[in-house]
Short mmCIF file of C-alpha atoms in Angstrom, two decimals:
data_model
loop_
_atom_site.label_atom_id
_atom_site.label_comp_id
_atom_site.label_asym_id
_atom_site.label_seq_id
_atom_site.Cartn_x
_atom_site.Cartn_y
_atom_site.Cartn_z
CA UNK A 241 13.48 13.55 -5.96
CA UNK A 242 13.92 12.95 -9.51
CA UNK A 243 14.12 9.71 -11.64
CA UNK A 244 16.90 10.78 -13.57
CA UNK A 245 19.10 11.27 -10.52
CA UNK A 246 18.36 8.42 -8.85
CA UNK A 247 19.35 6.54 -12.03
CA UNK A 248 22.61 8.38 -12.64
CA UNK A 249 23.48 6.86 -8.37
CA UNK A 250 22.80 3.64 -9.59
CA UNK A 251 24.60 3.40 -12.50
CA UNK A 252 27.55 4.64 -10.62
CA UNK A 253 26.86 2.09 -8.37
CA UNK A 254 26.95 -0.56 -11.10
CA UNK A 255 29.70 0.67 -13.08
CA UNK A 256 32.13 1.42 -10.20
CA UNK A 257 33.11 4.84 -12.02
CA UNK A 258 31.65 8.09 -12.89
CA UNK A 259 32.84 8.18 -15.92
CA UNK A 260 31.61 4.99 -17.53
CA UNK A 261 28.28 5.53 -15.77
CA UNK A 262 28.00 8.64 -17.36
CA UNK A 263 29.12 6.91 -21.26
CA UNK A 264 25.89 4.39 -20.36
CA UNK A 265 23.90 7.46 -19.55
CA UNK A 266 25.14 9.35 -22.64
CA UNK A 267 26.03 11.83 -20.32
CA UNK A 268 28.61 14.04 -19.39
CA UNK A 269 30.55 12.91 -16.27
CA UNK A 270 30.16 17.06 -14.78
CA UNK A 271 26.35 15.90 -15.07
CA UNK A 272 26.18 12.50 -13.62
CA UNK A 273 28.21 13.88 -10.89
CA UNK A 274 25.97 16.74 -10.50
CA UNK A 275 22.91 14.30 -10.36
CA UNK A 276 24.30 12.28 -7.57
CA UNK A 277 25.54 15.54 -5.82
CA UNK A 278 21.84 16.83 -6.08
CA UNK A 279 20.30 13.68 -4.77
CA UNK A 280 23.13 13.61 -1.97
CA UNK A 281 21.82 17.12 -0.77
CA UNK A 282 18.01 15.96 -0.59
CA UNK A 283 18.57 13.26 1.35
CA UNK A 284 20.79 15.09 3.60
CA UNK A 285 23.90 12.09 3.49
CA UNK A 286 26.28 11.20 1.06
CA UNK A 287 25.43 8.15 -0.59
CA UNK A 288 28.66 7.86 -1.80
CA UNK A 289 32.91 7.30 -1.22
CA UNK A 290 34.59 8.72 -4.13
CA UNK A 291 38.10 7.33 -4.55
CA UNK A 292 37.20 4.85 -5.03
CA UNK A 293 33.61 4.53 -5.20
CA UNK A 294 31.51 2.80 -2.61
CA UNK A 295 28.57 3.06 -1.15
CA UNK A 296 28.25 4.68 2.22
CA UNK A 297 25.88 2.87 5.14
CA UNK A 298 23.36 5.80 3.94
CA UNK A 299 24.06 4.83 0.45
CA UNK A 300 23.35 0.99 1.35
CA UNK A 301 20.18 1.70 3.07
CA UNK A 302 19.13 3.60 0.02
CA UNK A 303 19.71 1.50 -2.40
CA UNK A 304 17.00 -0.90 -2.79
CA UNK A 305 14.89 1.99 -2.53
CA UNK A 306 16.37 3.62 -5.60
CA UNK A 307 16.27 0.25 -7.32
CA UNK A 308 12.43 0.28 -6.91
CA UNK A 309 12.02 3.25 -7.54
CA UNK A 310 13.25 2.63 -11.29
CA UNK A 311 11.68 -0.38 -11.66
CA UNK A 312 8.22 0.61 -10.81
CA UNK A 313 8.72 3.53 -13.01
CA UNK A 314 9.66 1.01 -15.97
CA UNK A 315 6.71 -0.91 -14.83
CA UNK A 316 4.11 2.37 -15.42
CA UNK A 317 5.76 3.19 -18.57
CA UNK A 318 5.18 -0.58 -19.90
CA UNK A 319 1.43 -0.46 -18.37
CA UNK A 320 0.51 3.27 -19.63
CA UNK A 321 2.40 2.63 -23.58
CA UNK A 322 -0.90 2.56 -25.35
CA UNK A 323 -1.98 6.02 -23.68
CA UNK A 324 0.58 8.63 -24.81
CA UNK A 325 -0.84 11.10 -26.43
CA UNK A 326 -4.21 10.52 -26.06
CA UNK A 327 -6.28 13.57 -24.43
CA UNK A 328 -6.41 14.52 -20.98
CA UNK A 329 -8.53 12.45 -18.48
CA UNK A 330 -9.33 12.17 -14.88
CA UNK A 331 -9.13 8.63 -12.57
CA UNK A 332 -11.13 8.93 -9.15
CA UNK A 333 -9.20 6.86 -6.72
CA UNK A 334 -10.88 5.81 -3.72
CA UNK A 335 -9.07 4.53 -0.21
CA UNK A 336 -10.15 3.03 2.36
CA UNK A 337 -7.66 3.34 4.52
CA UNK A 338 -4.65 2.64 5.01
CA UNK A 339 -5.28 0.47 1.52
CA UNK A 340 -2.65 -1.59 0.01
CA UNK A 341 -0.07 0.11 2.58
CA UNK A 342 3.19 0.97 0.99
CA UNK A 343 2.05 0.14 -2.36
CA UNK A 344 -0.86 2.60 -2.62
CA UNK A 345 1.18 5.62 -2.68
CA UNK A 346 4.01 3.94 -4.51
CA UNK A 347 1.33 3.14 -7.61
CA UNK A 348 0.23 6.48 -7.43
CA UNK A 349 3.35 8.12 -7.96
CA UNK A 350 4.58 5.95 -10.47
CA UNK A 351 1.41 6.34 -12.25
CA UNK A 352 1.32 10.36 -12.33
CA UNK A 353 5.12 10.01 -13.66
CA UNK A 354 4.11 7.67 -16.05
CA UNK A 355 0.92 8.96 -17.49
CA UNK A 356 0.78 12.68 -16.72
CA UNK A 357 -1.69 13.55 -19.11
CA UNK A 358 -3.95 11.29 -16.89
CA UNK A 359 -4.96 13.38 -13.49
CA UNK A 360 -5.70 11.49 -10.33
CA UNK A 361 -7.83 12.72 -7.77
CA UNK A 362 -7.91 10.85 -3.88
CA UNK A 363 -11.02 10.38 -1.98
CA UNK A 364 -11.02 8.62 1.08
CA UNK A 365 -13.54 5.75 2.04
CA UNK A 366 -15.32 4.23 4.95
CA UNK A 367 -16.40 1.21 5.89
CA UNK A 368 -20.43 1.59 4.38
CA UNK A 369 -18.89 2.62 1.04
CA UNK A 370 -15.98 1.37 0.20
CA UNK A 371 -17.60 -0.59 -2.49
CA UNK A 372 -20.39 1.11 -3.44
CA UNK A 373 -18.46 4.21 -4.50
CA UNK A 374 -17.15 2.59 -7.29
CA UNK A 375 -20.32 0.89 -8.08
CA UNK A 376 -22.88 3.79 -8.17
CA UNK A 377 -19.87 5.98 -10.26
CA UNK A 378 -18.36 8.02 -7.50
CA UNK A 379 -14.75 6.77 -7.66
CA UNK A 380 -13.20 4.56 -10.44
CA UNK A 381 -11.15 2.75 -8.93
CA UNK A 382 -10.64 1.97 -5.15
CA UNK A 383 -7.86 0.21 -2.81
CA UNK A 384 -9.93 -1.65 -0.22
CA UNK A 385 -9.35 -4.35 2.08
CA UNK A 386 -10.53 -7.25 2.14
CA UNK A 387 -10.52 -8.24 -1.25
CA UNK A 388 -14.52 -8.43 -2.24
CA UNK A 389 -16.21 -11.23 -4.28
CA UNK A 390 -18.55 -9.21 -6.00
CA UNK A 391 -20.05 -9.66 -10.17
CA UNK A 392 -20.17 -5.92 -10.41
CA UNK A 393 -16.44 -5.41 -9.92
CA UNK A 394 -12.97 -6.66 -11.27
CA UNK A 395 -10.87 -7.23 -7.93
CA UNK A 396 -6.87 -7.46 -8.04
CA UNK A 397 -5.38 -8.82 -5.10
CA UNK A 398 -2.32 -6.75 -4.60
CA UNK A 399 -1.51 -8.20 -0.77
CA UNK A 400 -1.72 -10.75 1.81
CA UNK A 401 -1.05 -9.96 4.72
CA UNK A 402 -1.52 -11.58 8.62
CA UNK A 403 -4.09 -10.68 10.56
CA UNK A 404 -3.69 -8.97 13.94
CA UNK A 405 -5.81 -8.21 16.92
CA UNK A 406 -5.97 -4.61 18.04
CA UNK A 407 -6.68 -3.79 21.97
CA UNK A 408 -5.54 -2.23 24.93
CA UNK A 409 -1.58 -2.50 25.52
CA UNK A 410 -2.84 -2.61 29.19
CA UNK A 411 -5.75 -5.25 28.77
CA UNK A 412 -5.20 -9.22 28.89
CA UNK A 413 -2.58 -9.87 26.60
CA UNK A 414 -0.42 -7.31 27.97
CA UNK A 415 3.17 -8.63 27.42
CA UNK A 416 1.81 -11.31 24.67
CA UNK A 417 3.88 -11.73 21.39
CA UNK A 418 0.84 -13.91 19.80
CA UNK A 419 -2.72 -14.66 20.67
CA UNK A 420 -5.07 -17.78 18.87
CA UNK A 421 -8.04 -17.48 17.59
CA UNK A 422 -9.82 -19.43 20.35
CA UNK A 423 -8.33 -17.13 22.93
CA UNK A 424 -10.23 -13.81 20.81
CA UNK A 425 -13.53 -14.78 19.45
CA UNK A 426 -15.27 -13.56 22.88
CA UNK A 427 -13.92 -10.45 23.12
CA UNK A 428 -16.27 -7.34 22.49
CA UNK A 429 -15.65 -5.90 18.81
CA UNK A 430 -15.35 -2.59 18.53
CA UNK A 431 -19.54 -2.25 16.46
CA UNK A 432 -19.64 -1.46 13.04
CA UNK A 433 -22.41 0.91 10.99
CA UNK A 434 -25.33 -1.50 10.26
CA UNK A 435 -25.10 0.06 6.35
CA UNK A 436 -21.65 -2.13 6.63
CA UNK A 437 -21.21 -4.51 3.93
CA UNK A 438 -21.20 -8.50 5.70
CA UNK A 439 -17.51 -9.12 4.20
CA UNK A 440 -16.28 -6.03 6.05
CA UNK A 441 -18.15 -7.14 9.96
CA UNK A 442 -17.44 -11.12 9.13
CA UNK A 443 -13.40 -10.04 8.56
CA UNK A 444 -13.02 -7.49 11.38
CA UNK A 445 -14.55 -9.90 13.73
CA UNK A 446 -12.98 -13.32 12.33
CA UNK A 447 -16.41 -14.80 11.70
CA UNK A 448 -15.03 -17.98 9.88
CA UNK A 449 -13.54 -19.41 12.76
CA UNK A 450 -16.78 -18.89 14.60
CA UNK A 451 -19.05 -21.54 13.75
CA UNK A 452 -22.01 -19.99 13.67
CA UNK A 453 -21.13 -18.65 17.24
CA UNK A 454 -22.25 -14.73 17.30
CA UNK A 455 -20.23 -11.52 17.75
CA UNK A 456 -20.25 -9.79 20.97
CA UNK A 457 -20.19 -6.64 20.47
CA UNK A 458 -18.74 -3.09 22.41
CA UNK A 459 -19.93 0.15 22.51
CA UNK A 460 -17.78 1.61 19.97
CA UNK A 461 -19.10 2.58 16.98
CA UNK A 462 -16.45 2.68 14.07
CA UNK A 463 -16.93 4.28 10.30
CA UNK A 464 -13.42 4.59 9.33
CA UNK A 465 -10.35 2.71 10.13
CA UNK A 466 -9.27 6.25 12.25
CA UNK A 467 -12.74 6.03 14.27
CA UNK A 468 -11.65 1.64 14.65
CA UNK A 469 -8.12 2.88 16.41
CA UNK A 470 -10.00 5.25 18.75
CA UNK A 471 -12.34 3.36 20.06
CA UNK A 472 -9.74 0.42 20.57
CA UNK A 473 -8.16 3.11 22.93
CA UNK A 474 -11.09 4.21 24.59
CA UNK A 475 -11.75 0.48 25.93
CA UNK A 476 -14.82 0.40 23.87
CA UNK A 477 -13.99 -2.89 21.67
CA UNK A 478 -11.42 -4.80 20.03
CA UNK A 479 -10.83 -5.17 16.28
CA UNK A 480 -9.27 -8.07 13.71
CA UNK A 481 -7.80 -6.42 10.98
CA UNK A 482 -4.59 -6.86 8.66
CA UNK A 483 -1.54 -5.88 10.18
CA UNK A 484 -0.15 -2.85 8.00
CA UNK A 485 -3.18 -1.10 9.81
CA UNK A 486 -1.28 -1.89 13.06
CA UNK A 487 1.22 0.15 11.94
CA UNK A 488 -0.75 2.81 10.09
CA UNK A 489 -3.09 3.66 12.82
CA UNK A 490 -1.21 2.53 16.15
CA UNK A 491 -2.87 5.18 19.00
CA UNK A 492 -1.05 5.51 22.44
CA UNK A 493 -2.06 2.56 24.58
CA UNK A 494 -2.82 0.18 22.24
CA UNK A 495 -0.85 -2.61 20.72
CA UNK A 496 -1.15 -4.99 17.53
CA UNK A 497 -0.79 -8.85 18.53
CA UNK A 498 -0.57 -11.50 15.71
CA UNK A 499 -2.70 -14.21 15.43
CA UNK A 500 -1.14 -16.41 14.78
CA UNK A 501 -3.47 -18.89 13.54
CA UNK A 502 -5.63 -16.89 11.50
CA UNK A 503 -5.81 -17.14 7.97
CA UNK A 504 -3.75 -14.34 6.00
CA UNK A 505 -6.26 -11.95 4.37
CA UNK A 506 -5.68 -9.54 1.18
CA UNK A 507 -5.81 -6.04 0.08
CA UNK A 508 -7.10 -5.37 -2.87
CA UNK A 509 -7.82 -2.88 -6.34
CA UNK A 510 -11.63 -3.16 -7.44
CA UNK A 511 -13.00 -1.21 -10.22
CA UNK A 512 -16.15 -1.50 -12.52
CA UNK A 513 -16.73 -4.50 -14.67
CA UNK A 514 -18.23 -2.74 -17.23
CA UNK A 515 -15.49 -0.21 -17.32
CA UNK A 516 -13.99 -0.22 -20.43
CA UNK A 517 -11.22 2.83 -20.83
CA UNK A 518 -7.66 1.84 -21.35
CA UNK A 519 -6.75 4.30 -18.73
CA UNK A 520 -8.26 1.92 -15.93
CA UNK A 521 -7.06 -1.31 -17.29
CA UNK A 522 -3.42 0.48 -17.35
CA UNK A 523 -4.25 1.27 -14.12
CA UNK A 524 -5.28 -2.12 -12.94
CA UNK A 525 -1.70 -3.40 -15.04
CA UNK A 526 0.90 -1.33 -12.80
CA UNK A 527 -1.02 -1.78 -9.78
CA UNK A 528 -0.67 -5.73 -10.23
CA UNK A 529 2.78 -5.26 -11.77
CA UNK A 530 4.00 -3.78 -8.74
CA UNK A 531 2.13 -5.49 -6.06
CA UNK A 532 4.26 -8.57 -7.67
CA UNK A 533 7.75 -6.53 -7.67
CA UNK A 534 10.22 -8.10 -5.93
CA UNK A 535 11.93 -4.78 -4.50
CA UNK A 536 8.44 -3.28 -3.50
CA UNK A 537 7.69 -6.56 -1.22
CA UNK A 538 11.23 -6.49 0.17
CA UNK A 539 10.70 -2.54 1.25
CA UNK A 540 7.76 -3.58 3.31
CA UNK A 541 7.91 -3.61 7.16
CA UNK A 542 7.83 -6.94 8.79
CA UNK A 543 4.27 -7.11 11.41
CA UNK A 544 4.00 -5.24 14.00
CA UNK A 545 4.95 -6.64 17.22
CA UNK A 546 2.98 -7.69 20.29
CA UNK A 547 2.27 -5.72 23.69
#
C-alpha cells in the first residue's frame, strides 16, 4: 500500500471532488483517480461512491486508518529531518513480545519509510534478557513491557494499559467478566527463569498488592510470552500481564479476565544512556510521537473480554 495513494483517497474525501483533490495534489485528475482505483483493488472494496462522492461502509471503516497512516508518516519525517543524507546505518530492535502492541509495527514502518537509508533489523526477546540486550550492546533499542527503572537506560513510556489475568476458560472464573485482586493473589503463577529480572516476576505475579505475602508458584516454566500462553493452557499456572498480550497470545482454552482493580501498567522503548547517535534519539522521537497520536490510540482494540 502506498502513501501517495492513500493520500490522493483522502483528499478526495476532503475535497468532495476528484478534480479539486487532484489541483491540491498538483496532480492530474486521470492520476488521482488512478491512485484511489489502485488502492480500491488492494483492499479488495471500493472505498468510494462516485456521483457524487461518498464514502462507502468499507471506505468509512478505512478511513481513520488512512488518516494515521499519514500522520505517523508526517510524524517520522519531522523526527528523522536531521538524518537525510547522512550514510547508511543499522538500528537493532529488540521485542519482547508482543511489545507496544499495535504501535510496534506501526513505528517500524513509518520509520523504514521515513529514514530508508537507516536499516532495521528485529530480534526477539525473552523474559532473562529483555534488558540486558540493550545493555551489554546486542540490540539498540528494545520495546519491553513493563517499563524498567533502570540508570543504564533512557525508558519512553509509549502505553498503559490494564492488567489482565490469564487462566483456564474452564477453571474458577469460568463465565467471569472481572476478577479483584484479592480473589488472584493465591493462585499458582505460571514460574519464571530464576535469571528473570525482579520487575518482570513482581509484575507478572502482582507483587504490590501482596504485602509481603509470597508467590505460589506452578509447574510451568515460562521464557517467552509464547512459552507464558502454553503453560496457562496446560493447567500449569496462571499469569498477570497487560491485556494486548490477551489478545496477542490467546491459546484455545484459555481466557483473559480484567482486573479490575489493578493498577494500569506500561509498555515501554528503552535504549542506552550513553547512546549518543541521532539515529536513536530520532528513533526514540517518532516512537513517543506516535504513542501520543490521537488516531493510533483510537485504532487500538478495546480489552479483551472475560471467560
Amino acid at each position: 500500500m502506498q502513501l501517495r495513494h492513500v493520500e490522493s483517497f483522502l483528499a478526495v474525501v476532503e475535497e468532495g471532488q476528484f478534480a479539486r483533490a487532484a489541483s491540491r495534489l498538483f496532480l492530474s485528475p486521470p492520476a488521482v483517480t488512478g491512485h484511489v482505483r489502485q488502492l480500491e483493488r488492494e483492499l479488495g472494496t471500493p472505498l468510494l461512491h462516485r456521483s457524487p462522492v461518498s464514502l462507502t461502509p468499507a471506505g468509512l471503516r478505512f478511513l481513520p486508518h488512512a488518516q494515521a497512516m499519514v500522520t505517523a508518516a508526517n510524524a517520522a519525517s519531522t523526527a528523522v529531518k536531521d538524518l537525510r543524507g547522512t550514510r547508511e546505518t543499522v538500528i537493532r530492535v529488540g521485542v519482547m513480545a508482543p511489545g507496544a502492541a499495535e504501535l510496534t509495527p506501526a513505528i517500524l514502518r513509518a520509520f523504514v519509510h521515513a529514514q530508508p537509508r537507516t536499516h532495521l533489523t528485529v530480534e526477539g526477546l525473552g523474559f532473562t534478557d529483555f534488558l540486558s540486550a540493550v545493555v551489554e550492546h546486542r540490540v539498540d533499542v528494545a520495546f519491553v513491557r513493563p517499563a524498567p527503572e533502570d540508570e543504564r537506560v533512557v525508558t519512553d513510556t509509549l502505553t498503559l494499559e490494564p492488567r489482565i489475568l490469564l487462566t483456564l476458560a474452564a477453571g474458577e472464573f469460568a463465565g467471569a467478566e472481572g476478577v479483584r485482586l484479592d480473589d488472584v493473589l493465591d493462585l499458582p503463577y505460571v514460574r519464571l527463569p530464576e535469571a528473570t529480572p525482579r520487575l518482570l516476576s513482581d509484575y507478572g505475579s502482582f507483587a504490590k498488592a501482596r504485602n509481603g505475602m509470597d508467590v505460589r508458584w506452578g509447574v510451568g516454566l515460562a521464557t517467552s510470552a509464547q512459552d507464558l500462553m502454553t503453560s496457562v493452557a496446560a493447567g500449569w499456572g496462571v499469569a498477570g500481564t497487560l491485556h494486548s498480550l490477551g489478545r496477542y497470545y490467546r491459546a484455545p482454552g484459555t481466557c483473559a479476565i480484567p482486573v479490575v482493580d489493578a493498577p494500569w501498567e506500561a509498555s515501554a522503548l528503552v535504549s542506552r544512556r550513553d547512546d549518543p547517535r541521532p539515529e536513536i534519539q530520532a528513533f526514540r522521537d517518532l516512537a513517543v510521537t506516535l504513542a501520543r497520536d490521537p488516531e493510533l490510540s483510537r485504532l487500538r482494540p478495546p480489552a479483551p473480554p472475560g471467560c
